[in-house]
Amino acid sequence: MNLTILAASGRTGIALVRQALQRGHTVTALARDPGRVNLPDAAGLRLAAADVDDPASVAAVVESGSVVLSGLGTDRAGVLLAGAKAVVAAGPRRIIWLGAYGTGPSAEAAGEGADVLVRALGDRLGDKVAADTTVLAAGGTVFHAGRLVDGPVSPTRRTAALADAPPFDLSATISRETVAAAMLDEAEAPRFAGAVAVPLAG
C-alpha cells in the first residue's frame, strides 16, 4: 500500500514508518524537518517536508489514493485541528488518526479517570476533540490510546470498539509500537471506518 505518515519524526511517527516498511509498504514520511526522521535509508521510503500550518504543503505530497496515518501530537492548542483540516482537504483515500482515550467520544467509556485527563490537557482538550470530529466526519478512523510509553509491540495486543473499551486506568500504559501496529492493522484491513477504536496492550 501507499502510506503517508504525518508527524513522522515523532516517537509514534517513527514507529509507524519503521513498521510500515517492515510490512512491505511504500511510505511517504512527512515532517516539518524531514532530516529528523532518524531511520536508515530504505527502499520504499520517501521523505517530504510539510507543516500542518501550511495546508498547501500537505496537499502537495498527499496522493489521492494514499492512506494517511497521523502520529501528530503537540503541547500547543490549535495544531491538531489544523492538521486534521489539512489532511482532510488533501483528499486521501483513508485517514487513521491518533487521539487520546478519555476525550470526546471516549470520555464516557473511560469513566472517572477521564476527569484527570481533562484537567491535564487544559485548552488542548477542545483542539483534540475538534480534530477527532473532523477526521470522523470524513470517514476516518480515530485511535484513542491510553498513556503512551516506549517499548516493544505487546504480544497480547488487541483493538476494541469503543463500546467494548475498559474504564480508563491511570496506571495502565501502552507502547507506541503497539499503537502503531494497531493503526497499521486498520490500514491493511479496515474495521473501524468512521469510528473510534481503542488499542489495548492485552
PDB file of C-alpha atoms in Angstrom:
ATOM      1  CA  MET A   1       0.000   0.000   0.000  1.00  0.00           C
ATOM      2  CA  ASN A   2       0.951   3.650  -0.383  1.00  0.00           C
ATOM      3  CA  LEU A   3       1.033   5.051   3.147  1.00  0.00           C
ATOM      4  CA  THR A   4       1.659   8.629   4.195  1.00  0.00           C
ATOM      5  CA  ILE A   5       2.809   9.167   7.777  1.00  0.00           C
ATOM      6  CA  LEU A   6       2.128  12.589   9.290  1.00  0.00           C
ATOM      7  CA  ALA A   7       4.484  13.790  12.047  1.00  0.00           C
ATOM      8  CA  ALA A   8       6.920  11.077  11.037  1.00  0.00           C
ATOM      9  CA  SER A   9       9.759  12.472  13.142  1.00  0.00           C
ATOM     10  CA  GLY A  10       7.885  11.985  16.426  1.00  0.00           C
ATOM     11  CA  ARG A  11       8.181   8.855  18.522  1.00  0.00           C
ATOM     12  CA  THR A  12       4.873   7.388  17.362  1.00  0.00           C
ATOM     13  CA  GLY A  13       5.519   8.560  13.805  1.00  0.00           C
ATOM     14  CA  ILE A  14       8.896   6.830  13.705  1.00  0.00           C
ATOM     15  CA  ALA A  15       7.257   3.618  14.926  1.00  0.00           C
ATOM     16  CA  LEU A  16       4.641   3.892  12.179  1.00  0.00           C
ATOM     17  CA  VAL A  17       7.267   4.426   9.483  1.00  0.00           C
ATOM     18  CA  ARG A  18       9.523   1.625  10.690  1.00  0.00           C
ATOM     19  CA  GLN A  19       6.744  -0.935  10.993  1.00  0.00           C
ATOM     20  CA  ALA A  20       5.121   0.072   7.703  1.00  0.00           C
ATOM     21  CA  LEU A  21       8.397  -0.508   5.868  1.00  0.00           C
ATOM     22  CA  GLN A  22       8.844  -3.843   7.638  1.00  0.00           C
ATOM     23  CA  ARG A  23       5.399  -4.837   6.366  1.00  0.00           C
ATOM     24  CA  GLY A  24       6.449  -4.041   2.802  1.00  0.00           C
ATOM     25  CA  HIS A  25       4.504  -0.813   2.261  1.00  0.00           C
ATOM     26  CA  THR A  26       5.652   2.262   0.361  1.00  0.00           C
ATOM     27  CA  VAL A  27       5.923   5.149   2.808  1.00  0.00           C
ATOM     28  CA  THR A  28       5.975   8.913   2.408  1.00  0.00           C
ATOM     29  CA  ALA A  29       7.160  10.334   5.722  1.00  0.00           C
ATOM     30  CA  LEU A  30       6.031  13.903   6.396  1.00  0.00           C
ATOM     31  CA  ALA A  31       7.732  16.180   8.898  1.00  0.00           C
ATOM     32  CA  ARG A  32       8.495  19.865   9.264  1.00  0.00           C
ATOM     33  CA  ASP A  33      12.153  18.822   9.238  1.00  0.00           C
ATOM     34  CA  PRO A  34      12.483  15.529   7.302  1.00  0.00           C
ATOM     35  CA  GLY A  35      16.083  15.264   8.461  1.00  0.00           C
ATOM     36  CA  ARG A  36      14.742  14.384  11.919  1.00  0.00           C
ATOM     37  CA  VAL A  37      13.194  11.153  10.603  1.00  0.00           C
ATOM     38  CA  ASN A  38      16.042   9.175  12.077  1.00  0.00           C
ATOM     39  CA  LEU A  39      15.836   5.919  10.150  1.00  0.00           C
ATOM     40  CA  PRO A  40      18.255   4.232   7.763  1.00  0.00           C
ATOM     41  CA  ASP A  41      17.663   4.785   4.063  1.00  0.00           C
ATOM     42  CA  ALA A  42      15.260   2.146   2.848  1.00  0.00           C
ATOM     43  CA  ALA A  43      13.685   1.154  -0.421  1.00  0.00           C
ATOM     44  CA  GLY A  44      10.129   2.418  -0.494  1.00  0.00           C
ATOM     45  CA  LEU A  45      10.753   5.375   1.840  1.00  0.00           C
ATOM     46  CA  ARG A  46      10.349   8.967   0.695  1.00  0.00           C
ATOM     47  CA  LEU A  47      10.928  11.921   2.998  1.00  0.00           C
ATOM     48  CA  ALA A  48       8.964  15.122   2.470  1.00  0.00           C
ATOM     49  CA  ALA A  49       8.706  18.475   4.229  1.00  0.00           C
ATOM     50  CA  ALA A  50       5.200  19.500   5.303  1.00  0.00           C
ATOM     51  CA  ASP A  51       3.763  21.724   8.029  1.00  0.00           C
ATOM     52  CA  VAL A  52       0.135  21.421   9.148  1.00  0.00           C
ATOM     53  CA  ASP A  53       0.015  25.225   9.485  1.00  0.00           C
ATOM     54  CA  ASP A  54       0.598  25.309   5.717  1.00  0.00           C
ATOM     55  CA  PRO A  55      -2.166  23.129   4.206  1.00  0.00           C
ATOM     56  CA  ALA A  56      -0.724  23.531   0.718  1.00  0.00           C
ATOM     57  CA  SER A  57       2.475  21.800   1.822  1.00  0.00           C
ATOM     58  CA  VAL A  58       0.416  18.811   2.991  1.00  0.00           C
ATOM     59  CA  ALA A  59      -1.717  18.726  -0.150  1.00  0.00           C
ATOM     60  CA  ALA A  60       1.430  18.792  -2.294  1.00  0.00           C
ATOM     61  CA  VAL A  61       2.585  15.397  -1.029  1.00  0.00           C
ATOM     62  CA  VAL A  62      -0.614  13.519  -0.078  1.00  0.00           C
ATOM     63  CA  GLU A  63      -1.748  11.447  -3.042  1.00  0.00           C
ATOM     64  CA  SER A  64      -5.446  10.796  -3.636  1.00  0.00           C
ATOM     65  CA  GLY A  65      -5.012   7.023  -3.442  1.00  0.00           C
ATOM     66  CA  SER A  66      -2.922   7.029  -0.284  1.00  0.00           C
ATOM     67  CA  VAL A  67      -3.798   6.184   3.296  1.00  0.00           C
ATOM     68  CA  VAL A  68      -2.675   8.799   5.808  1.00  0.00           C
ATOM     69  CA  LEU A  69      -1.694   7.745   9.320  1.00  0.00           C
ATOM     70  CA  SER A  70      -1.084  10.502  11.829  1.00  0.00           C
ATOM     71  CA  GLY A  71       1.081  10.401  14.920  1.00  0.00           C
ATOM     72  CA  LEU A  72       0.660  14.141  15.384  1.00  0.00           C
ATOM     73  CA  GLY A  73       0.916  15.360  18.952  1.00  0.00           C
ATOM     74  CA  THR A  74       1.523  18.787  20.402  1.00  0.00           C
ATOM     75  CA  ASP A  75       1.679  20.905  23.533  1.00  0.00           C
ATOM     76  CA  ARG A  76       0.028  23.820  21.711  1.00  0.00           C
ATOM     77  CA  ALA A  77      -3.711  24.156  21.165  1.00  0.00           C
ATOM     78  CA  GLY A  78      -4.782  24.515  17.559  1.00  0.00           C
ATOM     79  CA  VAL A  79      -2.159  22.309  15.929  1.00  0.00           C
ATOM     80  CA  LEU A  80      -4.220  19.112  15.886  1.00  0.00           C
ATOM     81  CA  LEU A  81      -7.268  20.735  14.304  1.00  0.00           C
ATOM     82  CA  ALA A  82      -5.062  22.440  11.739  1.00  0.00           C
ATOM     83  CA  GLY A  83      -3.521  19.068  10.923  1.00  0.00           C
ATOM     84  CA  ALA A  84      -6.867  17.325  10.631  1.00  0.00           C
ATOM     85  CA  LYS A  85      -8.248  20.010   8.346  1.00  0.00           C
ATOM     86  CA  ALA A  86      -5.121  19.951   6.179  1.00  0.00           C
ATOM     87  CA  VAL A  87      -5.201  16.170   5.780  1.00  0.00           C
ATOM     88  CA  VAL A  88      -8.940  16.033   5.036  1.00  0.00           C
ATOM     89  CA  ALA A  89      -8.596  18.837   2.486  1.00  0.00           C
ATOM     90  CA  ALA A  90      -5.775  16.931   0.754  1.00  0.00           C
ATOM     91  CA  GLY A  91      -8.274  14.181  -0.084  1.00  0.00           C
ATOM     92  CA  PRO A  92      -6.554  10.866   0.717  1.00  0.00           C
ATOM     93  CA  ARG A  93      -8.421   7.589   0.355  1.00  0.00           C
ATOM     94  CA  ARG A  94      -8.459   6.997   4.121  1.00  0.00           C
ATOM     95  CA  ILE A  95      -7.273   8.682   7.322  1.00  0.00           C
ATOM     96  CA  ILE A  96      -6.161   6.913  10.502  1.00  0.00           C
ATOM     97  CA  TRP A  97      -5.656   9.401  13.312  1.00  0.00           C
ATOM     98  CA  LEU A  98      -4.145   9.151  16.791  1.00  0.00           C
ATOM     99  CA  GLY A  99      -6.217  10.620  19.620  1.00  0.00           C
ATOM    100  CA  ALA A 100      -6.378  10.259  23.393  1.00  0.00           C
ATOM    101  CA  TYR A 101      -8.555   7.859  25.363  1.00  0.00           C
ATOM    102  CA  GLY A 102     -10.860   9.726  27.697  1.00  0.00           C
ATOM    103  CA  THR A 103     -11.516  12.660  25.364  1.00  0.00           C
ATOM    104  CA  GLY A 104     -14.579  13.411  23.255  1.00  0.00           C
ATOM    105  CA  PRO A 105     -16.411  10.227  22.244  1.00  0.00           C
ATOM    106  CA  SER A 106     -14.439   8.044  24.679  1.00  0.00           C
ATOM    107  CA  ALA A 107     -14.893  10.275  27.753  1.00  0.00           C
ATOM    108  CA  GLU A 108     -17.983   8.418  28.964  1.00  0.00           C
ATOM    109  CA  ALA A 109     -16.464   4.976  28.372  1.00  0.00           C
ATOM    110  CA  ALA A 110     -13.290   5.997  30.205  1.00  0.00           C
ATOM    111  CA  GLY A 111     -15.217   6.826  33.378  1.00  0.00           C
ATOM    112  CA  GLU A 112     -13.859   8.857  36.286  1.00  0.00           C
ATOM    113  CA  GLY A 113     -10.273   8.624  35.089  1.00  0.00           C
ATOM    114  CA  ALA A 114     -11.171  10.890  32.178  1.00  0.00           C
ATOM    115  CA  ASP A 115     -11.589  13.799  34.589  1.00  0.00           C
ATOM    116  CA  VAL A 116      -7.871  13.727  35.374  1.00  0.00           C
ATOM    117  CA  LEU A 117      -7.022  13.832  31.683  1.00  0.00           C
ATOM    118  CA  VAL A 118      -9.376  16.742  31.089  1.00  0.00           C
ATOM    119  CA  ARG A 119      -7.635  18.776  33.780  1.00  0.00           C
ATOM    120  CA  ALA A 120      -4.204  17.869  32.445  1.00  0.00           C
ATOM    121  CA  LEU A 121      -4.985  18.844  28.854  1.00  0.00           C
ATOM    122  CA  GLY A 122      -6.487  22.239  29.636  1.00  0.00           C
ATOM    123  CA  ASP A 123      -7.069  24.261  26.460  1.00  0.00           C
ATOM    124  CA  ARG A 124      -5.723  21.427  24.319  1.00  0.00           C
ATOM    125  CA  LEU A 125      -8.811  19.314  25.021  1.00  0.00           C
ATOM    126  CA  GLY A 126     -11.045  21.236  22.660  1.00  0.00           C
ATOM    127  CA  ASP A 127      -8.374  21.022  19.963  1.00  0.00           C
ATOM    128  CA  LYS A 128      -8.174  17.239  20.318  1.00  0.00           C
ATOM    129  CA  VAL A 129     -11.936  16.810  20.207  1.00  0.00           C
ATOM    130  CA  ALA A 130     -12.324  19.102  17.198  1.00  0.00           C
ATOM    131  CA  ALA A 131      -9.554  17.309  15.301  1.00  0.00           C
ATOM    132  CA  ASP A 132     -11.082  13.906  16.018  1.00  0.00           C
ATOM    133  CA  THR A 133     -14.517  15.144  14.934  1.00  0.00           C
ATOM    134  CA  THR A 134     -13.081  16.443  11.667  1.00  0.00           C
ATOM    135  CA  VAL A 135     -11.445  13.096  10.866  1.00  0.00           C
ATOM    136  CA  LEU A 136     -14.504  11.050  11.836  1.00  0.00           C
ATOM    137  CA  ALA A 137     -16.784  13.240   9.717  1.00  0.00           C
ATOM    138  CA  ALA A 138     -14.538  12.466   6.740  1.00  0.00           C
ATOM    139  CA  GLY A 139     -14.963   8.716   7.340  1.00  0.00           C
ATOM    140  CA  GLY A 140     -11.590   8.268   9.014  1.00  0.00           C
ATOM    141  CA  THR A 141     -10.674   6.113  11.988  1.00  0.00           C
ATOM    142  CA  VAL A 142      -9.525   7.676  15.261  1.00  0.00           C
ATOM    143  CA  PHE A 143      -7.470   5.583  17.678  1.00  0.00           C
ATOM    144  CA  HIS A 144      -7.995   6.652  21.286  1.00  0.00           C
ATOM    145  CA  ALA A 145      -4.883   5.417  23.061  1.00  0.00           C
ATOM    146  CA  GLY A 146      -4.083   5.462  26.757  1.00  0.00           C
ATOM    147  CA  ARG A 147      -0.840   6.692  28.295  1.00  0.00           C
ATOM    148  CA  LEU A 148       1.949   6.151  25.772  1.00  0.00           C
ATOM    149  CA  VAL A 149       5.372   4.781  26.698  1.00  0.00           C
ATOM    150  CA  ASP A 150       8.371   3.394  24.857  1.00  0.00           C
ATOM    151  CA  GLY A 151       8.661  -0.377  24.482  1.00  0.00           C
ATOM    152  CA  PRO A 152       8.068  -3.277  22.102  1.00  0.00           C
ATOM    153  CA  VAL A 153       4.831  -4.361  20.473  1.00  0.00           C
ATOM    154  CA  SER A 154       2.709  -6.208  23.020  1.00  0.00           C
ATOM    155  CA  PRO A 155       2.305  -9.892  22.069  1.00  0.00           C
ATOM    156  CA  THR A 156      -1.225  -9.840  23.504  1.00  0.00           C
ATOM    157  CA  ARG A 157      -2.349  -6.628  21.817  1.00  0.00           C
ATOM    158  CA  ARG A 158      -5.872  -6.160  20.543  1.00  0.00           C
ATOM    159  CA  THR A 159      -8.099  -3.378  19.265  1.00  0.00           C
ATOM    160  CA  ALA A 160     -11.527  -2.832  20.787  1.00  0.00           C
ATOM    161  CA  ALA A 161     -14.556  -0.949  19.577  1.00  0.00           C
ATOM    162  CA  LEU A 162     -15.436   1.989  21.785  1.00  0.00           C
ATOM    163  CA  ALA A 163     -18.448   0.115  23.171  1.00  0.00           C
ATOM    164  CA  ASP A 164     -16.129  -2.642  24.431  1.00  0.00           C
ATOM    165  CA  ALA A 165     -13.394  -0.423  25.843  1.00  0.00           C
ATOM    166  CA  PRO A 166     -12.452  -0.713  29.535  1.00  0.00           C
ATOM    167  CA  PRO A 167     -12.558   2.164  32.031  1.00  0.00           C
ATOM    168  CA  PHE A 168      -9.537   4.449  31.936  1.00  0.00           C
ATOM    169  CA  ASP A 169      -6.844   3.021  34.212  1.00  0.00           C
ATOM    170  CA  LEU A 170      -4.464   5.801  35.246  1.00  0.00           C
ATOM    171  CA  SER A 171      -1.715   3.269  35.992  1.00  0.00           C
ATOM    172  CA  ALA A 172      -2.014   1.437  32.654  1.00  0.00           C
ATOM    173  CA  THR A 173       0.270   2.178  29.722  1.00  0.00           C
ATOM    174  CA  ILE A 174       0.549   1.133  26.111  1.00  0.00           C
ATOM    175  CA  SER A 175       3.678   1.270  23.985  1.00  0.00           C
ATOM    176  CA  ARG A 176       3.872   3.486  20.950  1.00  0.00           C
ATOM    177  CA  GLU A 177       4.987   0.426  18.964  1.00  0.00           C
ATOM    178  CA  THR A 178       1.755  -1.357  19.971  1.00  0.00           C
ATOM    179  CA  VAL A 179      -0.360   1.623  18.931  1.00  0.00           C
ATOM    180  CA  ALA A 180       1.498   1.867  15.629  1.00  0.00           C
ATOM    181  CA  ALA A 181       0.873  -1.824  14.955  1.00  0.00           C
ATOM    182  CA  ALA A 182      -2.847  -1.368  15.632  1.00  0.00           C
ATOM    183  CA  MET A 183      -3.065   1.617  13.307  1.00  0.00           C
ATOM    184  CA  LEU A 184      -1.289  -0.294  10.540  1.00  0.00           C
ATOM    185  CA  ASP A 185      -3.620  -3.257  11.051  1.00  0.00           C
ATOM    186  CA  GLU A 186      -6.509  -0.864  10.414  1.00  0.00           C
ATOM    187  CA  ALA A 187      -4.826   0.458   7.272  1.00  0.00           C
ATOM    188  CA  GLU A 188      -4.459  -3.063   5.916  1.00  0.00           C
ATOM    189  CA  ALA A 189      -7.848  -4.454   6.984  1.00  0.00           C
ATOM    190  CA  PRO A 190     -10.349  -1.693   7.827  1.00  0.00           C
ATOM    191  CA  ARG A 191     -12.708  -2.449  10.719  1.00  0.00           C
ATOM    192  CA  PHE A 192     -13.491   0.943  12.205  1.00  0.00           C
ATOM    193  CA  ALA A 193     -14.157   3.363   9.331  1.00  0.00           C
ATOM    194  CA  GLY A 194     -15.820   6.497  10.643  1.00  0.00           C
ATOM    195  CA  ALA A 195     -15.437   5.330  14.238  1.00  0.00           C
ATOM    196  CA  VAL A 196     -13.240   5.461  17.320  1.00  0.00           C
ATOM    197  CA  ALA A 197     -11.117   2.396  18.061  1.00  0.00           C
ATOM    198  CA  VAL A 198      -9.201   1.672  21.260  1.00  0.00           C
ATOM    199  CA  PRO A 199      -5.777  -0.051  21.053  1.00  0.00           C
ATOM    200  CA  LEU A 200      -5.075  -2.245  24.075  1.00  0.00           C
ATOM    201  CA  ALA A 201      -1.923  -3.991  25.216  1.00  0.00           C
ATOM    202  CA  GLY A 202      -3.822  -7.111  26.194  1.00  0.00           C
TER     203      GLY A 202
END
